[in-house]
Amino acid sequence: MIELSRKQDGSNDTETFARDVAEGLSQYPKTLPSRYFYDAAGSRLFQDIMALPEYYLTRCEFKVLTENRQEIVRHFANDSFFHLIDLGAGDALKTKILLRELDRQQSAFDYVPVDISGDAMRQLSGSLQQEMPAVSVQAVVGEYFPALEWMHENKPERKVVLFLGSNIGNFKQAESIEFLKTVCSYLNSGDKLLMGLDLRKEPGTILSAYNDAAGVTAAFNLNLLRRINSELGGEFDIAQFQHYPIYNPQEGVMRSFLVSKKEQEVYIRDTGRTFHFDAWESIHTENSHKYSMQQVEELSSACGFRIETVFQDEACRFADVLFTVT
Ligand code: AVJ
C-alpha cells in the first residue's frame, strides 16, 4: 500500500485539517470541505448510508453494473494489459462485480484502488487477497490529484479509470471540469473512464436519500464536528447543531448544511480561535450534483472525452457512462 501525503509544503495532515477548518468557518456563509467526512467513523457511517432504503444510488448502480458486467468488461479488455484505476474505491463493493468478471476471464490487468481512507484501503487489500488471490492489487491512500500524478509516473500502460458512485457530484461545476481535464491529461487516446452519475429525478426522492428516517445521514454530517472535536481539540456541542439538507431542482444540486440551534461560541484548540455562530446560522458541508444527459454530454466534450456507451437502470435513476479519450 502506498500512502501519499497531501501537501508538499511540509505541513502534516492535522495542520492542513486545522487550516481548512479555520478558513471555512471564517467565511460568510460558513463552509467545511466534504472530504473530511471520511475518518474511520465517517467511512462506517457512509457504509450504513449505502444500505439505507432511501439511498437508491448504490442499489441502482449495483444493478446497472451487475446487469451489464459482461459488456462493460468487454469494453475494458482488449488483448493488451491495462491498469484499472479506481478513484474513491471505498469498500469497492461495486467494483468487485467487474473484478470478478475480469478475474473469471483471466484478463491481463492490475487493480489500483485509490481512497483518502487508509482504513478502507487496508480492509480492501485484505478482502481482495482472500476473494481473488489471482488479481494483483496496489492500493493508494491519498487525494485524487496526487494519486493521478503518482499513477502517471508509476502505471505507464493502458488505463481504465473508474469513478463510480456519483463521487463527481461533490465537485462544483468548474471543479468537475478541471478534474476531468486533469484525468484526461494523464490518459492516452483510447484509454477509458467509467463514471457513475446520479440523474435528475423526482425531487422528493432525491431529498429523502439525504434525509433518511433513521437519521444515519444526519449522524454522518454531524460526525464532521465530532471529528473536529477529537482531532483538533474542538469544543462543539453536537446536540446544538442540526442536519439540514435541501434539493434545488433548477440547479440539480442537493446541498447539506449543519445549522446552529442557538447563538454560541465554539473554541477549536488547534486553530487557536473561537468561532461565533448566530442562532440558526448554517455551515455548508456538501454538494451532491444530479445530472441530465445533456450535461453529461457537455461535460465529456469539454474535457476531451467521447461518450462510448451509457448504461442505465430501467427507471433512469442512475447512469454509468463509459467514456473514451478522443
Ligand atoms: C459519496 C459523494 C456520492 O453525495 O451521495 C451520501 C455522499 N452524503 N449521503 C453523495 C453522501 C450524504 C455521497 N457521495
Coordinates of N, CA and C in Angstrom, one line a residue, residues 14-136:
T14 N -2.9 17.0 10.1 CA -3.6 17.6 11.1 C -3.6 19.2 11.0
E15 N -2.4 19.6 10.6 CA -2.2 21.1 10.4 C -3.1 21.5 9.2
T16 N -3.1 20.7 8.2 CA -3.9 21.1 7.0 C -5.4 21.1 7.3
F17 N -5.8 20.1 8.1 CA -7.2 20.0 8.5 C -7.6 21.2 9.3
A18 N -6.7 21.6 10.3 CA -6.9 22.8 11.1 C -7.0 24.0 10.3
R19 N -6.2 24.1 9.3 CA -6.2 25.3 8.4 C -7.5 25.4 7.6
D20 N -7.9 24.2 7.0 CA -9.1 24.2 6.2 C -10.3 24.5 7.1
V21 N -10.3 24.0 8.3 CA -11.5 24.3 9.2 C -11.5 25.8 9.5
A22 N -10.4 26.3 9.9 CA -10.3 27.8 10.3 C -10.8 28.6 9.1
E23 N -10.3 28.3 7.9 CA -10.7 29.0 6.7 C -12.2 29.0 6.4
G24 N -12.7 27.7 6.5 CA -14.1 27.6 6.2 C -15.0 28.2 7.2
L25 N -14.6 28.2 8.5 CA -15.5 28.8 9.5 C -15.3 30.3 9.6
S26 N -14.3 30.8 9.0 CA -14.1 32.3 9.0 C -14.9 33.0 7.9
Q27 N -15.3 32.1 6.9 CA -16.1 32.7 5.8 C -17.5 33.0 6.1
Y28 N -18.1 33.8 5.3 CA -19.6 34.0 5.5 C -20.2 33.9 4.1
P29 N -21.1 32.9 3.8 CA -21.5 31.9 4.8 C -20.5 30.9 5.1
K30 N -20.6 30.3 6.3 CA -19.6 29.3 6.7 C -19.7 28.0 5.9
T31 N -18.5 27.4 5.7 CA -18.4 26.1 4.9 C -17.3 25.2 5.5
L32 N -17.5 23.9 5.3 CA -16.4 22.9 5.6 C -16.3 22.0 4.5
P33 N -15.1 21.5 4.1 CA -14.9 20.7 2.9 C -15.5 19.2 3.2
S34 N -16.2 18.7 2.3 CA -16.9 17.4 2.5 C -15.8 16.3 2.5
R35 N -14.6 16.5 2.0 CA -13.7 15.4 2.0 C -13.3 14.9 3.5
Y36 N -13.6 15.8 4.5 CA -13.3 15.5 5.9 C -14.3 14.6 6.5
F37 N -15.4 14.2 5.8 CA -16.4 13.3 6.3 C -15.8 11.9 6.7
Y38 N -14.7 11.6 5.9 CA -14.3 10.2 5.9 C -13.2 9.8 6.8
D39 N -13.4 10.0 8.1 CA -12.5 9.3 9.0 C -13.0 7.9 9.2
A40 N -12.5 7.2 10.2 CA -12.9 5.8 10.3 C -14.4 5.7 10.6
A41 N -14.9 6.6 11.6 CA -16.3 6.6 11.9 C -17.2 7.0 10.7
G42 N -16.7 8.1 10.0 CA -17.4 8.6 8.8 C -17.5 7.6 7.7
S43 N -16.4 6.8 7.5 CA -16.5 5.8 6.5 C -17.5 4.7 6.8
R44 N -17.5 4.4 8.1 CA -18.5 3.4 8.6 C -19.9 3.9 8.4
L45 N -20.2 5.2 8.7 CA -21.5 5.8 8.6 C -21.9 5.8 7.1
F46 N -20.9 6.1 6.2 CA -21.2 6.1 4.8 C -21.6 4.7 4.3
Q47 N -21.0 3.7 4.9 CA -21.4 2.3 4.5 C -22.8 2.1 5.0
D48 N -23.2 2.6 6.1 CA -24.6 2.4 6.6 C -25.6 3.2 5.7
I49 N -25.1 4.4 5.2 CA -25.9 5.2 4.3 C -26.2 4.3 3.0
M50 N -25.2 3.7 2.5 CA -25.4 2.9 1.3 C -26.4 1.8 1.4
A51 N -26.6 1.3 2.6 CA -27.6 0.3 2.9 C -29.0 0.8 3.2
L52 N -29.2 2.1 3.3 CA -30.5 2.7 3.6 C -31.5 2.5 2.5
P53 N -32.8 2.2 2.9 CA -33.8 2.1 1.9 C -33.9 3.4 1.0
E54 N -33.7 4.6 1.6 CA -33.9 5.8 0.9 C -32.7 6.1 -0.1
Y55 N -31.6 5.5 0.2 CA -30.4 5.9 -0.6 C -30.3 4.9 -1.8
Y56 N -31.1 5.3 -2.8 CA -31.2 4.5 -4.0 C -29.9 4.4 -4.9
L57 N -29.0 5.3 -4.7 CA -27.9 5.4 -5.6 C -27.1 4.1 -5.7
T58 N -26.7 3.6 -4.5 CA -25.8 2.4 -4.5 C -26.5 1.2 -5.1
R59 N -27.8 1.0 -4.7 CA -28.5 -0.1 -5.2 C -28.7 -0.1 -6.7
C60 N -29.0 1.2 -7.2 CA -29.2 1.3 -8.7 C -27.9 1.0 -9.4
E61 N -26.8 1.6 -8.9 CA -25.5 1.4 -9.6 C -25.1 -0.1 -9.5
F62 N -25.4 -0.7 -8.4 CA -25.0 -2.1 -8.2 C -25.8 -2.9 -9.3
K63 N -27.0 -2.6 -9.5 CA -27.8 -3.3 -10.5 C -27.3 -3.0 -11.9
V64 N -27.0 -1.8 -12.2 CA -26.5 -1.4 -13.6 C -25.3 -2.2 -13.9
L65 N -24.3 -2.2 -12.9 CA -23.1 -2.9 -13.1 C -23.3 -4.4 -13.2
T66 N -24.1 -5.0 -12.4 CA -24.4 -6.4 -12.4 C -25.0 -6.8 -13.8
E67 N -26.0 -6.1 -14.2 CA -26.7 -6.5 -15.4 C -25.8 -6.3 -16.7
N68 N -24.9 -5.4 -16.6 CA -24.1 -5.1 -17.8 C -22.6 -5.5 -17.7
R69 N -22.3 -6.3 -16.7 CA -20.9 -6.5 -16.4 C -20.1 -7.2 -17.5
Q70 N -20.8 -8.1 -18.3 CA -20.0 -8.7 -19.4 C -19.7 -7.7 -20.5
E71 N -20.7 -6.9 -20.8 CA -20.5 -5.9 -21.9 C -19.4 -4.8 -21.4
I72 N -19.5 -4.4 -20.2 CA -18.6 -3.4 -19.7 C -17.2 -4.0 -19.7
V73 N -17.0 -5.2 -19.3 CA -15.7 -5.8 -19.2 C -15.1 -6.0 -20.6
R74 N -16.0 -6.3 -21.6 CA -15.6 -6.4 -23.0 C -15.0 -5.1 -23.5
H75 N -15.6 -4.0 -23.1 CA -15.0 -2.7 -23.5 C -13.6 -2.5 -22.9
F76 N -13.4 -2.9 -21.6 CA -12.1 -2.7 -20.9 C -11.0 -3.5 -21.6
A77 N -11.3 -4.8 -21.7 CA -10.2 -5.7 -22.0 C -10.1 -5.9 -23.5
N78 N -9.0 -5.4 -24.1 CA -8.6 -6.0 -25.4 C -7.4 -6.8 -25.2
D79 N -6.6 -7.0 -26.1 CA -5.5 -8.0 -25.8 C -4.4 -7.5 -25.0
S80 N -4.3 -6.1 -24.8 CA -3.2 -5.6 -24.1 C -3.5 -5.4 -22.6
F81 N -2.4 -5.5 -21.8 CA -2.5 -5.3 -20.3 C -3.0 -3.9 -20.0
F82 N -3.8 -3.8 -19.0 CA -4.2 -2.5 -18.5 C -4.2 -2.3 -17.0
H83 N -4.1 -1.0 -16.6 CA -4.3 -0.7 -15.2 C -5.7 -0.3 -14.9
L84 N -6.4 -0.9 -14.0 CA -7.7 -0.5 -13.6 C -7.6 0.4 -12.4
I85 N -7.8 1.7 -12.6 CA -7.6 2.7 -11.5 C -9.0 3.1 -11.0
D86 N -9.2 2.9 -9.6 CA -10.5 3.0 -9.0 C -10.4 4.2 -8.1
L87 N -10.9 5.4 -8.5 CA -10.8 6.6 -7.7 C -11.9 6.7 -6.7
G88 N -11.6 6.8 -5.4 CA -12.6 6.8 -4.4 C -13.2 5.4 -4.2
A89 N -12.3 4.4 -4.2 CA -12.8 3.0 -4.2 C -13.6 2.6 -3.0
G90 N -13.3 3.1 -1.8 CA -14.0 2.7 -0.6 C -14.0 1.2 -0.3
D91 N -15.1 0.6 -0.1 CA -15.2 -0.8 0.1 C -15.2 -1.6 -1.2
A92 N -15.3 -0.9 -2.3 CA -15.2 -1.5 -3.7 C -16.3 -2.6 -3.9
L93 N -17.4 -2.5 -3.2 CA -18.4 -3.5 -3.3 C -18.9 -3.5 -4.8
K94 N -19.0 -2.4 -5.4 CA -19.5 -2.3 -6.8 C -18.4 -2.7 -7.8
T95 N -17.1 -2.3 -7.5 CA -16.0 -2.6 -8.4 C -15.8 -4.1 -8.4
K96 N -16.1 -4.8 -7.3 CA -15.9 -6.2 -7.2 C -16.7 -7.0 -8.2
I97 N -17.9 -6.4 -8.6 CA -18.7 -7.0 -9.7 C -17.9 -7.1 -11.0
L98 N -17.2 -6.1 -11.3 CA -16.4 -6.1 -12.5 C -15.1 -6.9 -12.3
L99 N -14.5 -6.8 -11.1 CA -13.3 -7.5 -10.8 C -13.5 -9.0 -11.0
R100 N -14.6 -9.5 -10.4 CA -14.9 -11.0 -10.5 C -15.0 -11.4 -12.0
E101 N -15.6 -10.5 -12.8 CA -15.8 -10.8 -14.2 C -14.4 -10.9 -14.9
L102 N -13.6 -9.9 -14.6 CA -12.2 -9.8 -15.2 C -11.4 -11.0 -14.8
D103 N -11.5 -11.3 -13.5 CA -10.8 -12.5 -12.9 C -11.2 -13.8 -13.6
R104 N -12.5 -13.9 -13.8 CA -13.1 -15.1 -14.4 C -12.5 -15.3 -15.8
Q105 N -12.4 -14.1 -16.5 CA -11.9 -14.2 -17.9 C -10.4 -14.2 -18.0
Q106 N -9.7 -14.2 -16.8 CA -8.3 -14.1 -16.7 C -7.7 -13.0 -17.5
S107 N -8.3 -11.8 -17.4 CA -7.8 -10.7 -18.2 C -6.5 -10.2 -17.6
A108 N -5.7 -9.6 -18.5 CA -4.4 -9.1 -18.0 C -4.5 -7.7 -17.6
F109 N -4.5 -7.5 -16.2 CA -4.7 -6.2 -15.7 C -4.2 -6.2 -14.2
D110 N -3.9 -5.0 -13.7 CA -3.7 -4.9 -12.3 C -4.7 -3.8 -11.7
Y111 N -5.0 -4.0 -10.4 CA -6.1 -3.1 -9.8 C -5.5 -2.1 -8.9
V112 N -5.8 -0.8 -9.1 CA -5.2 0.2 -8.3 C -6.3 1.0 -7.6
P113 N -6.8 0.6 -6.4 CA -7.8 1.4 -5.8 C -7.2 2.6 -5.1
V114 N -7.8 3.7 -5.2 CA -7.4 5.0 -4.6 C -8.4 5.5 -3.6
D115 N -8.0 5.9 -2.4 CA -9.0 6.4 -1.4 C -8.3 7.2 -0.4
I116 N -9.0 8.2 0.2 CA -8.4 9.0 1.3 C -8.5 8.3 2.6
S117 N -9.2 7.2 2.7 CA -9.3 6.4 3.9 C -8.3 5.3 3.9
G118 N -7.3 5.4 4.8 CA -6.3 4.3 4.9 C -7.0 3.1 5.4
D119 N -7.9 3.2 6.4 CA -8.6 2.1 6.9 C -9.3 1.3 5.8
A120 N -10.0 2.0 5.0 CA -10.8 1.4 3.9 C -9.8 0.7 2.9
M121 N -8.7 1.2 2.6 CA -7.7 0.6 1.7 C -7.1 -0.6 2.3
R122 N -6.8 -0.6 3.6 CA -6.2 -1.8 4.3 C -7.2 -2.9 4.2
Q123 N -8.5 -2.6 4.6 CA -9.5 -3.6 4.5 C -9.7 -4.2 3.2
L124 N -9.8 -3.3 2.2 CA -10.0 -3.8 0.8 C -8.9 -4.7 0.3
S125 N -7.6 -4.3 0.6 CA -6.5 -5.1 0.2 C -6.6 -6.5 0.7
G126 N -7.0 -6.6 2.0 CA -7.1 -7.9 2.7 C -8.3 -8.7 2.1
S127 N -9.4 -8.1 1.9 CA -10.5 -8.8 1.4 C -10.3 -9.3 -0.1
L128 N -9.6 -8.5 -0.9 CA -9.3 -9.0 -2.2 C -8.3 -10.1 -2.3
Q129 N -7.3 -10.1 -1.4 CA -6.4 -11.1 -1.2 C -7.1 -12.5 -0.9
Q130 N -8.1 -12.4 -0.1 CA -8.9 -13.6 0.2 C -9.8 -14.0 -1.0
E131 N -10.5 -13.0 -1.5 CA -11.6 -13.4 -2.5 C -11.0 -13.6 -3.9
M132 N -10.0 -12.9 -4.3 CA -9.5 -13.0 -5.7 C -8.0 -13.0 -5.7
P133 N -7.4 -14.0 -5.1 CA -5.9 -14.0 -4.9 C -5.1 -13.8 -6.2
A134 N -5.7 -14.1 -7.4 CA -5.0 -14.0 -8.7 C -4.9 -12.6 -9.1
V135 N -5.8 -11.7 -8.6 CA -5.8 -10.3 -9.0 C -4.7 -9.5 -8.3
S136 N -3.8 -8.9 -9.1 CA -2.7 -8.1 -8.4 C -3.3 -6.7 -8.1

